[in-house]
XYZ file of N, CA and C in Angstrom:
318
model
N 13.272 -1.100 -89.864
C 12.492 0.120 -89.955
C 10.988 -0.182 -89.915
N 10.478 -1.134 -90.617
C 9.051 -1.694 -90.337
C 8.765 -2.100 -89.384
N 9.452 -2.576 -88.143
C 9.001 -2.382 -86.941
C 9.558 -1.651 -85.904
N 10.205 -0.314 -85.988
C 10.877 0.294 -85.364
C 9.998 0.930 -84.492
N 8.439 0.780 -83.625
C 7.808 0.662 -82.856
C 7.980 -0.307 -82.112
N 7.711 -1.469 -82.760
C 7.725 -2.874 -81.809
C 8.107 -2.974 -80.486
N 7.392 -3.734 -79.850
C 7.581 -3.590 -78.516
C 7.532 -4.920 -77.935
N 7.735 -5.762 -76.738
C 8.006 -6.850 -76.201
C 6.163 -7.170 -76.154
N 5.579 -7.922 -76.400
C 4.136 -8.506 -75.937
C 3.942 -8.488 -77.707
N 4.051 -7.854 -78.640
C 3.070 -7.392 -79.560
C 2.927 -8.473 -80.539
N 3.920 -9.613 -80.441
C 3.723 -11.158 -81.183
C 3.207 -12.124 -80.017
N 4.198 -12.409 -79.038
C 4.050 -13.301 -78.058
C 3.146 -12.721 -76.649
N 1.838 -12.252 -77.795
C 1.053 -11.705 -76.405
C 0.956 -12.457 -74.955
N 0.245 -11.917 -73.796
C 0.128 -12.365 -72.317
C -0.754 -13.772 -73.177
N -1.737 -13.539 -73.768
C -2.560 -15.154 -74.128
C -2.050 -16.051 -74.993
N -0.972 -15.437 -76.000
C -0.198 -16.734 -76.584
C 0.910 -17.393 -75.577
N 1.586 -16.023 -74.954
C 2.504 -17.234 -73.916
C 2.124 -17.924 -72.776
N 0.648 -17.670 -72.815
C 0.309 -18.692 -71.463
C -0.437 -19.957 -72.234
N -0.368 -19.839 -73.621
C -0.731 -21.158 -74.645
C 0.395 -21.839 -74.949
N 1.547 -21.242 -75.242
C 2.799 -21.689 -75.788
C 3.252 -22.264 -73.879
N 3.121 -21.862 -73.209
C 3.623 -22.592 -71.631
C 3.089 -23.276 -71.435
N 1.727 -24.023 -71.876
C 0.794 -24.835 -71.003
C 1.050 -26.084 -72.680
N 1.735 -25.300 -73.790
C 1.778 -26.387 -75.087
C 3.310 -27.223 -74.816
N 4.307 -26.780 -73.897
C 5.758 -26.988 -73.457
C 5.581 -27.882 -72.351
N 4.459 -27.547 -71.598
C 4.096 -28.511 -70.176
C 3.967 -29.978 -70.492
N 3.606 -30.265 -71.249
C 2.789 -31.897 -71.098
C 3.653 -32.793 -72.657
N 4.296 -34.105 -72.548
C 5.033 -34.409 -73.454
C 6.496 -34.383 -73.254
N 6.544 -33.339 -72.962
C 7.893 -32.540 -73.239
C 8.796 -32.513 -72.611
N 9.742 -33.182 -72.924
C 11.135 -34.013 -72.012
C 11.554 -32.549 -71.355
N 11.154 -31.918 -70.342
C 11.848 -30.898 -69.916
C 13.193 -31.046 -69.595
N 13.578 -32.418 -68.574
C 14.896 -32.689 -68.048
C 16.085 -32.571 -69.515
N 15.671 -33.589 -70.674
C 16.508 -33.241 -72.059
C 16.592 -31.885 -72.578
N 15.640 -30.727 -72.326
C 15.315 -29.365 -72.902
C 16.650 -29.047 -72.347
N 16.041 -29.131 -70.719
C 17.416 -28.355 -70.208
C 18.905 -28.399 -69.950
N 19.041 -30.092 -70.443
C 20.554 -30.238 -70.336
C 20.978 -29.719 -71.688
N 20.160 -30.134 -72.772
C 20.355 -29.668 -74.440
C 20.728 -28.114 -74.147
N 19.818 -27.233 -73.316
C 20.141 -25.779 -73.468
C 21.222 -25.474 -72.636
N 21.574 -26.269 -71.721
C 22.634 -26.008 -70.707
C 23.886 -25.867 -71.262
N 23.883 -26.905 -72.641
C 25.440 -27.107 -73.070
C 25.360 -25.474 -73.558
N 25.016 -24.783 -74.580
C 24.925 -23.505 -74.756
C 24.168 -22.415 -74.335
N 24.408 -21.741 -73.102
C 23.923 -20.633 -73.453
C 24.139 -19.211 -73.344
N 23.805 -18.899 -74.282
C 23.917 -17.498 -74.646
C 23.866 -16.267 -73.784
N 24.576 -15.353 -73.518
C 24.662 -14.221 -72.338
C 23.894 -12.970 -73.284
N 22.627 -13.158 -73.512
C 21.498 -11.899 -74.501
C 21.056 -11.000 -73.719
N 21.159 -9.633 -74.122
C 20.054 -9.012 -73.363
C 18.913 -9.158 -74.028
N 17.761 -9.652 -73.382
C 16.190 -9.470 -74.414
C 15.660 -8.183 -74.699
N 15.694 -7.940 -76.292
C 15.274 -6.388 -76.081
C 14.472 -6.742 -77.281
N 13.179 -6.578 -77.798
C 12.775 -6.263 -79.228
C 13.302 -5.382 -80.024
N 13.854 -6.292 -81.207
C 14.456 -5.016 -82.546
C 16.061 -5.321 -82.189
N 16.361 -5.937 -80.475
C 18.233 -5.862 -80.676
C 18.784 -6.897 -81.411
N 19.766 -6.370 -81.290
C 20.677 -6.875 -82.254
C 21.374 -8.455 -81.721
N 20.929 -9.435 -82.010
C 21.558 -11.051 -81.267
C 23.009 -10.670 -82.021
N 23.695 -11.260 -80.362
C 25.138 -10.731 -80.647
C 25.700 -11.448 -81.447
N 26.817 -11.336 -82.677
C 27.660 -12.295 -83.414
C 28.100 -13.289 -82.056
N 28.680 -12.804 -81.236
C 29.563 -13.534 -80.480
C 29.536 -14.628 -79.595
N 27.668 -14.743 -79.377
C 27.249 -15.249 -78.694
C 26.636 -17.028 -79.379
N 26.336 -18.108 -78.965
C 26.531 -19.069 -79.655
C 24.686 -18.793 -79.778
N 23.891 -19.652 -80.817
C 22.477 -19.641 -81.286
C 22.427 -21.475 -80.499
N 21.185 -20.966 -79.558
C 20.753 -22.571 -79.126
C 20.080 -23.443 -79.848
N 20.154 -24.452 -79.992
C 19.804 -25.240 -80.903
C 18.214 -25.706 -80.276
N 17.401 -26.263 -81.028
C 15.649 -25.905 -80.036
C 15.599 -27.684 -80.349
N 15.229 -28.315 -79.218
C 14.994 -29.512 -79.462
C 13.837 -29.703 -80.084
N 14.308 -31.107 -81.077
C 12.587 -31.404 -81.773
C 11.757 -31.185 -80.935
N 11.585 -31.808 -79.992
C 10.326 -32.293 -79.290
C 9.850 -31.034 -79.142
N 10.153 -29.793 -78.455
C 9.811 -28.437 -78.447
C 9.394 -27.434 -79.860
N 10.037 -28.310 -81.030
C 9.543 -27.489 -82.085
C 8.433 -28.353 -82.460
N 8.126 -29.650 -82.188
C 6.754 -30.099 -82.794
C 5.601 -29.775 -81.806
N 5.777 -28.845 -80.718
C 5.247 -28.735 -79.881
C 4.191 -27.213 -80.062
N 5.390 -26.552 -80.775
C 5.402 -24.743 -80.708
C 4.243 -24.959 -81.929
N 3.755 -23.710 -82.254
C 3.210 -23.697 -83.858
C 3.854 -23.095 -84.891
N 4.029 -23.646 -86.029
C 5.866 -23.465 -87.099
C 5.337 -22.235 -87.790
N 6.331 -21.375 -87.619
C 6.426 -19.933 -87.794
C 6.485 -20.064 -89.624
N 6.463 -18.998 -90.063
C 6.276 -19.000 -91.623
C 7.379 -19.005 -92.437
N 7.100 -20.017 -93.232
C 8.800 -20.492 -94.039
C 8.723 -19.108 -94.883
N 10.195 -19.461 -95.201
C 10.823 -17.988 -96.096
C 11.022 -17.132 -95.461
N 11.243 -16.687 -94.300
C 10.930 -15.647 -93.364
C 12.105 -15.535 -92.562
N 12.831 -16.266 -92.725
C 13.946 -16.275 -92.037
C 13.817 -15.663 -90.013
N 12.400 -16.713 -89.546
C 12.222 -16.320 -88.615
C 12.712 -18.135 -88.025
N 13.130 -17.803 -86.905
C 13.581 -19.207 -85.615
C 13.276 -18.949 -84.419
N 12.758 -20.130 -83.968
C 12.824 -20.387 -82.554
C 14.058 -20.178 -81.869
N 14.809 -19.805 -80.814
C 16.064 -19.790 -80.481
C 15.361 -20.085 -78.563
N 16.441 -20.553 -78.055
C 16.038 -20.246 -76.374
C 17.755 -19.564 -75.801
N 17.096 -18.525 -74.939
C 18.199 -17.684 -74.215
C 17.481 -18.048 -72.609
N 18.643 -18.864 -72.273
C 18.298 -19.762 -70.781
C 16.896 -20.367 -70.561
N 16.009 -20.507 -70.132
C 14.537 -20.672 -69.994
C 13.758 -19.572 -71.092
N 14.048 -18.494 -71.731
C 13.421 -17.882 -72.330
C 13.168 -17.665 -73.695
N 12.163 -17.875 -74.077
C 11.737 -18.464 -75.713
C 11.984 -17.022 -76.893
N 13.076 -17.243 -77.386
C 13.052 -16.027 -78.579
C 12.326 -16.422 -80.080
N 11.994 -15.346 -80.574
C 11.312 -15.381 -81.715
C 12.724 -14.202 -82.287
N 13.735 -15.097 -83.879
C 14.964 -14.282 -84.001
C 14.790 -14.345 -85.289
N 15.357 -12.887 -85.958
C 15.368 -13.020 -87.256
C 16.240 -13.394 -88.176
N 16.446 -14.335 -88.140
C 18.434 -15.149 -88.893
C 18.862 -13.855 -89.704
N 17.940 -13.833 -90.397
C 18.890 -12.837 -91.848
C 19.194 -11.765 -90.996
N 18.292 -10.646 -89.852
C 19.037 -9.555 -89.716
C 19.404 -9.415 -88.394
N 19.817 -11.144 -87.697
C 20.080 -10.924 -86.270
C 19.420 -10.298 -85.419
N 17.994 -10.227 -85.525
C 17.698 -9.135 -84.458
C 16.229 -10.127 -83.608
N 15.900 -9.605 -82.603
C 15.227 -10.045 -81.847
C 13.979 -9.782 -82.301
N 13.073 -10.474 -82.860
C 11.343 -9.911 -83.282
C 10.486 -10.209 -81.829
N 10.393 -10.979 -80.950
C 9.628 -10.673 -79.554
C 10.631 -12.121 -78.952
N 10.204 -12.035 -77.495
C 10.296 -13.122 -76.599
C 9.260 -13.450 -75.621
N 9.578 -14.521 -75.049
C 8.560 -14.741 -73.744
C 9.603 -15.165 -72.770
N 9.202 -14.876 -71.663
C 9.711 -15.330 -70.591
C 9.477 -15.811 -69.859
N 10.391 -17.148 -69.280
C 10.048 -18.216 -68.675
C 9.114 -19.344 -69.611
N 9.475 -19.253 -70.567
C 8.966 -20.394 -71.227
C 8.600 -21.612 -70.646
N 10.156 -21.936 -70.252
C 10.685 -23.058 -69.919
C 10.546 -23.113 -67.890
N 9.538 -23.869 -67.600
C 9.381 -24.471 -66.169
C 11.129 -24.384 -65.572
């Protein structure tokens, strides 16, 4: 209900995801990203506020990509998740999608 406005851009603005893409570029075992995400992934629709399906498996985010990102705020029950190339921001406790970017991942 506290963000039952929310809309896709309003965390992972146009200038953070072209910071968070250019922070994924350099370092960053892409070839390991993508076989790591290959073994699972998830069939999501990206919607802000939806609901991440029970049914669907949660990708696991390689270190190297989380020492990469900037670490979201403990207690918050907020995660990194990736749905194919595309970077979710998910809320564990109420399953739901808080923003994404797309095309994260080269």
């Amino acid at each position: 209900m506290a963000r039952s406005s929310a809309k896709h851009g309003d965390i992972l603005t146009p200038a953070i995801g072209d910071l968070f893409r250019a922070l994924l570029k350099p370092g960053v075992d892409r070839a390991g990203i993508a076989e790591e995400l290959s073994e699972e992934i998830p069939a999501v629709a990206l919607k802000v506020n939806a609901e991440y399906p029970e049914a669907q498996p949660f990708t696991s985010v390689p270190t190297t990509v989380l020492q990469a990102l900037p670490r979201l705020p403990k207690g918050q029950g907020l995660e990194y998740r990736f749905v194919q190339r595309h970077l979710v921001i998910l809320d564990t406790r109420a399953h739901l999608v808080v923003d994404f970017l797309l095309n994260a991942l080269p």
